[in-house]
mmCIF file of C-alpha atoms in Angstrom:
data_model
loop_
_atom_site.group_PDB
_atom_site.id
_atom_site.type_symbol
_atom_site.label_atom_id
_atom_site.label_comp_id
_atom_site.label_asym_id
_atom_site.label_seq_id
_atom_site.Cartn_x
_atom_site.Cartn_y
_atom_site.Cartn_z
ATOM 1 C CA UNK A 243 -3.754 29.157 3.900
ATOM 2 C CA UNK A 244 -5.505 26.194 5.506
ATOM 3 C CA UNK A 245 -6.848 22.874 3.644
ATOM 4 C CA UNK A 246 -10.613 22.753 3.012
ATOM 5 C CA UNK A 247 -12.205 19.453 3.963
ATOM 6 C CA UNK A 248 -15.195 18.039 2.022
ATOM 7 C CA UNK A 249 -17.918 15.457 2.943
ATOM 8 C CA UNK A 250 -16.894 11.900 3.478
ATOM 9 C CA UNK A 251 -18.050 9.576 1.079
ATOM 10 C CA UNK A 252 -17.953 6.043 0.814
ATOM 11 C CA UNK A 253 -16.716 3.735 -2.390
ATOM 12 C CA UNK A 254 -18.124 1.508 -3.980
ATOM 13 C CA UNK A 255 -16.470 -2.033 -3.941
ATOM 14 C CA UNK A 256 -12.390 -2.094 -5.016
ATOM 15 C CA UNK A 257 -9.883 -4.410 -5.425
ATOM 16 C CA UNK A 258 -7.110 -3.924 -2.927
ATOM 17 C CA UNK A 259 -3.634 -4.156 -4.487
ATOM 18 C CA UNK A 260 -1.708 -3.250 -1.826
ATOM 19 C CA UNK A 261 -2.454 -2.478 1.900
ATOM 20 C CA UNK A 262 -0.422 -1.192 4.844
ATOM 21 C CA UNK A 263 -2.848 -1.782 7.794
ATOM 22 C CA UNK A 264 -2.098 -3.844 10.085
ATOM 23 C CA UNK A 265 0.735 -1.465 11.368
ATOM 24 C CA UNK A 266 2.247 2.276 10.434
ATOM 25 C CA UNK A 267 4.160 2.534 7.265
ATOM 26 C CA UNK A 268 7.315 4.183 8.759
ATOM 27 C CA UNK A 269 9.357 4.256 5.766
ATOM 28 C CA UNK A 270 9.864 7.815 4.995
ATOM 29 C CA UNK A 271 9.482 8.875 8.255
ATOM 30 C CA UNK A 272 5.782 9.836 8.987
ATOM 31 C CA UNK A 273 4.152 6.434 10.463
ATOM 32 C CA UNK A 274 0.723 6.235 8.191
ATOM 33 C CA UNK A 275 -1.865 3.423 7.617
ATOM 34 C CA UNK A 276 -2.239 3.133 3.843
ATOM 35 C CA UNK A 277 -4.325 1.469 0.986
ATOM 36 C CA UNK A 278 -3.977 0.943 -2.646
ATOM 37 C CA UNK A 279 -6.793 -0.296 -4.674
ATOM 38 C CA UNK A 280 -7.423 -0.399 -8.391
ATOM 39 C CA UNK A 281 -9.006 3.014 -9.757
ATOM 40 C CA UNK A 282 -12.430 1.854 -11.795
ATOM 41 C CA UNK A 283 -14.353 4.247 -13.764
ATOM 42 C CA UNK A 284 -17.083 4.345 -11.465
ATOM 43 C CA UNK A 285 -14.334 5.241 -8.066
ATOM 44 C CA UNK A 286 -12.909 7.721 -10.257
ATOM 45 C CA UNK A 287 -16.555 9.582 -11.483
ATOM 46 C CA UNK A 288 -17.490 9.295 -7.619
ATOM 47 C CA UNK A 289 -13.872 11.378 -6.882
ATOM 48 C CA UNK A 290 -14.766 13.810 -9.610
ATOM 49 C CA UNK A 291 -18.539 14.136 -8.291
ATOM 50 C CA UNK A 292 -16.931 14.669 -4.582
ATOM 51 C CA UNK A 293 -14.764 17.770 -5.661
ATOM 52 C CA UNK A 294 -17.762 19.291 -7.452
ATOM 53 C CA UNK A 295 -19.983 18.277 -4.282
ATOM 54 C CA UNK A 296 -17.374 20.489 -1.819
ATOM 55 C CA UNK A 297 -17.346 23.329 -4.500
ATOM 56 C CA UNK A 298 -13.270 22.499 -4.813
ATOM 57 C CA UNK A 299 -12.894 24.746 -7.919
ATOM 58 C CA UNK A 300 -9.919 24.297 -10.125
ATOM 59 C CA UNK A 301 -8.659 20.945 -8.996
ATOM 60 C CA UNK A 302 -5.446 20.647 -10.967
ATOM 61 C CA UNK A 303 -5.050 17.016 -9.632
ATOM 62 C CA UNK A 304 -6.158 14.204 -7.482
ATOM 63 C CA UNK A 305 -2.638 12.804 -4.964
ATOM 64 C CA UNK A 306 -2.540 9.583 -4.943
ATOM 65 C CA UNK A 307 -3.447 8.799 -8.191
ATOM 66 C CA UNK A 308 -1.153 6.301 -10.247
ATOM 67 C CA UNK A 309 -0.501 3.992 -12.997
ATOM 68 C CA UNK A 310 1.441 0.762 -12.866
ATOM 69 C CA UNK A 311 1.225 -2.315 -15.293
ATOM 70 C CA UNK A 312 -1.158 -0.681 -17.195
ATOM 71 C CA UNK A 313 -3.765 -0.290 -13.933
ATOM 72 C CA UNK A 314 -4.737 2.801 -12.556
ATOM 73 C CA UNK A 315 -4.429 3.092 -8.877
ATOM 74 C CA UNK A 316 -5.754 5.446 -5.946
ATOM 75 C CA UNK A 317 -3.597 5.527 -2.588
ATOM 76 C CA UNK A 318 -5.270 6.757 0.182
ATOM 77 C CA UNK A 319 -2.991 7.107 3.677
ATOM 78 C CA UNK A 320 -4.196 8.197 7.478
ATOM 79 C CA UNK A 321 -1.597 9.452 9.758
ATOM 80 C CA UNK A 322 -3.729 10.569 12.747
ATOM 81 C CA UNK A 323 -4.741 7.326 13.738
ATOM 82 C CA UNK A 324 -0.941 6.148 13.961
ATOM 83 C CA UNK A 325 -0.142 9.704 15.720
ATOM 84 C CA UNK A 326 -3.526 9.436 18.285
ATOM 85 C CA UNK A 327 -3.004 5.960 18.873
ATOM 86 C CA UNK A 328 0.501 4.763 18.835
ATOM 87 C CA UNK A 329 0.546 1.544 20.983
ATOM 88 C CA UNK A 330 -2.300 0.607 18.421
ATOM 89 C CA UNK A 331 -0.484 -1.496 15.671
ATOM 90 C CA UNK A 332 -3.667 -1.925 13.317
ATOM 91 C CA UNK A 333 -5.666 0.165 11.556
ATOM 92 C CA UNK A 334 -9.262 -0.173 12.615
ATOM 93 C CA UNK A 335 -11.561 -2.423 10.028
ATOM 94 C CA UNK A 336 -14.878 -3.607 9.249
ATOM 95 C CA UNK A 337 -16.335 -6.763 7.985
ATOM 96 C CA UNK A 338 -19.406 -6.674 5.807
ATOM 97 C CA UNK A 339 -21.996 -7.099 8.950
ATOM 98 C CA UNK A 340 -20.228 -3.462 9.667
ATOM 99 C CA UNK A 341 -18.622 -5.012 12.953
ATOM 100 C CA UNK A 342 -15.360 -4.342 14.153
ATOM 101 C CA UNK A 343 -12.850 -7.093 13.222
ATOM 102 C CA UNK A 344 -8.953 -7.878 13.621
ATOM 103 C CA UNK A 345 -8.718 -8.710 10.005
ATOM 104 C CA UNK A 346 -7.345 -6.651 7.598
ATOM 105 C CA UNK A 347 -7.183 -6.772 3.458
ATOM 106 C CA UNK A 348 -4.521 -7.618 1.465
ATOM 107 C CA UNK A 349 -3.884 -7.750 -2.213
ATOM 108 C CA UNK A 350 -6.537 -9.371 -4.010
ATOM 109 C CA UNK A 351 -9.440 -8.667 -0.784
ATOM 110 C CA UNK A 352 -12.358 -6.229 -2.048
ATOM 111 C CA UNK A 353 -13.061 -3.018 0.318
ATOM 112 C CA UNK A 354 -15.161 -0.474 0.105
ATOM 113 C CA UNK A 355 -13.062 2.889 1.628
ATOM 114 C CA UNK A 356 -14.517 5.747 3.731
ATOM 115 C CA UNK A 357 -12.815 9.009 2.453
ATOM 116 C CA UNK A 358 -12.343 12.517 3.521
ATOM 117 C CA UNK A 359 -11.832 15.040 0.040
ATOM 118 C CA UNK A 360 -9.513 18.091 0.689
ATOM 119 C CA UNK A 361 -8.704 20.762 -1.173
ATOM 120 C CA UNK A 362 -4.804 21.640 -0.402
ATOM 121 C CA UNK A 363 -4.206 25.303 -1.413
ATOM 122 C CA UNK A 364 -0.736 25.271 -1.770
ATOM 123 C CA UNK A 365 -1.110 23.646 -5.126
ATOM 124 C CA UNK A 366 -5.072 23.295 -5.400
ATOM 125 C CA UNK A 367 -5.250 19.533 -5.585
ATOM 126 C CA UNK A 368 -7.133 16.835 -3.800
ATOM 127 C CA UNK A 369 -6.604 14.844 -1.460
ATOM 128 C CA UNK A 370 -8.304 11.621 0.048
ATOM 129 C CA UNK A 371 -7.702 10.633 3.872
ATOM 130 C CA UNK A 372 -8.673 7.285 4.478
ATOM 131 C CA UNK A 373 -10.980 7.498 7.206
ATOM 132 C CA UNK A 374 -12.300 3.681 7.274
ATOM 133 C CA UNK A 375 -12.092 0.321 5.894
ATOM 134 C CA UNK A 376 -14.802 -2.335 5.329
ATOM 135 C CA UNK A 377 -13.575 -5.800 4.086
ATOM 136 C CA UNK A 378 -16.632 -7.143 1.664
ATOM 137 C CA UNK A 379 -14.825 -10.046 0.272
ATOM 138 C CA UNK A 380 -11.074 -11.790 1.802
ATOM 139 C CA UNK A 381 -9.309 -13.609 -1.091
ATOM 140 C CA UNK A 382 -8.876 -16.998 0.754
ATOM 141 C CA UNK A 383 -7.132 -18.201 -2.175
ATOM 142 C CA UNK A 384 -4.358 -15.449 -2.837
ATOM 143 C CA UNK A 385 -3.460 -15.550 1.088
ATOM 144 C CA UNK A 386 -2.954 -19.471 0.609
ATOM 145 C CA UNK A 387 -1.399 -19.596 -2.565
ATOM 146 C CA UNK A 388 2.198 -19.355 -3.268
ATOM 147 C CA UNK A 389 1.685 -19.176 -6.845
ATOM 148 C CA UNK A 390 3.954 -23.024 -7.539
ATOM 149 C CA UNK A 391 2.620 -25.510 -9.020
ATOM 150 C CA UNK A 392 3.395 -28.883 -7.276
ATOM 151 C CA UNK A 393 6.227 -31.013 -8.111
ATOM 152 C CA UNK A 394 6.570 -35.008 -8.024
ATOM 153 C CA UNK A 395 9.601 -36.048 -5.760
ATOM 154 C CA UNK A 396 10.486 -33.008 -4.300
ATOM 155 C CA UNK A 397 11.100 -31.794 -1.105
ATOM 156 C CA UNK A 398 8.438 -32.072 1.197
ATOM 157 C CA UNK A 399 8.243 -30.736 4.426
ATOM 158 C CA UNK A 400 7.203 -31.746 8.200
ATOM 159 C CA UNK A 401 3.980 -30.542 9.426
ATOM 160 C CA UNK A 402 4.356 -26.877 10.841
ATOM 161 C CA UNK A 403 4.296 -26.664 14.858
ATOM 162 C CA UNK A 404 1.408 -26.595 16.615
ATOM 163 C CA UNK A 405 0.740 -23.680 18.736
ATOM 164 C CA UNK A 406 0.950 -23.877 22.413
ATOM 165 C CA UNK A 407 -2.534 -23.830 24.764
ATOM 166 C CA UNK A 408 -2.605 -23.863 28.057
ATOM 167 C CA UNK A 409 -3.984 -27.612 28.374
ATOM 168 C CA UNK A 410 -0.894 -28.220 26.638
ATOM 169 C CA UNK A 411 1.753 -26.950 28.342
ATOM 170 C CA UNK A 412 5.057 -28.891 28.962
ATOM 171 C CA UNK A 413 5.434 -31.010 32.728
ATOM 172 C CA UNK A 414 7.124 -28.788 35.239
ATOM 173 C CA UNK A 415 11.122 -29.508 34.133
ATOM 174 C CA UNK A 416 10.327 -31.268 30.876
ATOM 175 C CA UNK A 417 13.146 -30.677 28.489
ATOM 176 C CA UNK A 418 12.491 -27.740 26.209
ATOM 177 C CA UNK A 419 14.474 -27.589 22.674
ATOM 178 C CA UNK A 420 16.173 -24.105 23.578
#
């Protein structure tokens, strides 16, 4: 028995929740790059249309698929990028020009996903391979925000280091702090 593959597709717009891109999840084992994003109506009828459009028969279930606080939720992993490339950390991405960028989305960032459907026999569910990322929208806010509110008289801190360039760089024998 071998998996049947399907046409990739792309999704509309979604809300990223949780994403494991810029390097292999290793947790359980099996390095992967992953996604989670919040499972509209509309991702969900274009899902359903995609196992009708590959003639996938009998799909008892969609992997990947979850609730959690109320929200449904589609993960969507690749492990052959992390297996064919593993001194690459991150997970190739585009921006919305649809040019190659370093960035990649985190919780809150809207993506659009490129996804492979296929049919696994064993138990005659679907699943989707991520195949590519496009980052629409980065939530500036949500990567600057710690969620606190200020307070009056509290502890403030110095100004973070800057980073070192090479116009810069310390005198020959300067004293260094280490």
């Amino acid at each position: 028995m071998a998996n049947k593959y399907g046409k990739t597709f792309v999704t509309p717009n979604a809300t990223v929740t949780w994403a494991h891109l810029h390097k292999p999840d290793v947790k359980f084992g099996n390095p992967n790059h992953n996604i989670t994003v919040e499972l509209t109506e509309e991702l969900s009828t274009l899902i359903n249309d995609a196992a009708k459009n590959c003639n996938f028969s009998g799909v008892t279930k969609v992997n990947g698929v979850s609730e959690r606080d109320g929200v449904k939720l589609l993960k969507v992993k690749n492990s052959q990028f992390a297996k064919d490339n593993p001194s690459t950390v991150t997970f190739p991405c585009f921006d919305s020009q649809n040019t190659k960028t370093t960035d990649t989305p985190f919780g809150g960032d809207v993506v659009r996903l490129r996804l492979v459907p296929a049919l696994l026999e064993r138990d005659n569910s679907m699943s989707l391979y991520l195949d590519g990322v496009q980052i629409i929208e980065k939530n500036e806010q949500g990567s600057a925000s710690s969620g606190f509110d200020k307070v009056e008289g509290g502890y403030v801190s110095e100004a973070a280091p800057v980073a070192m360039t090479e116009e810069a760089e310390p005198e020959q024998g300067a004293d260094m702090p280490f």
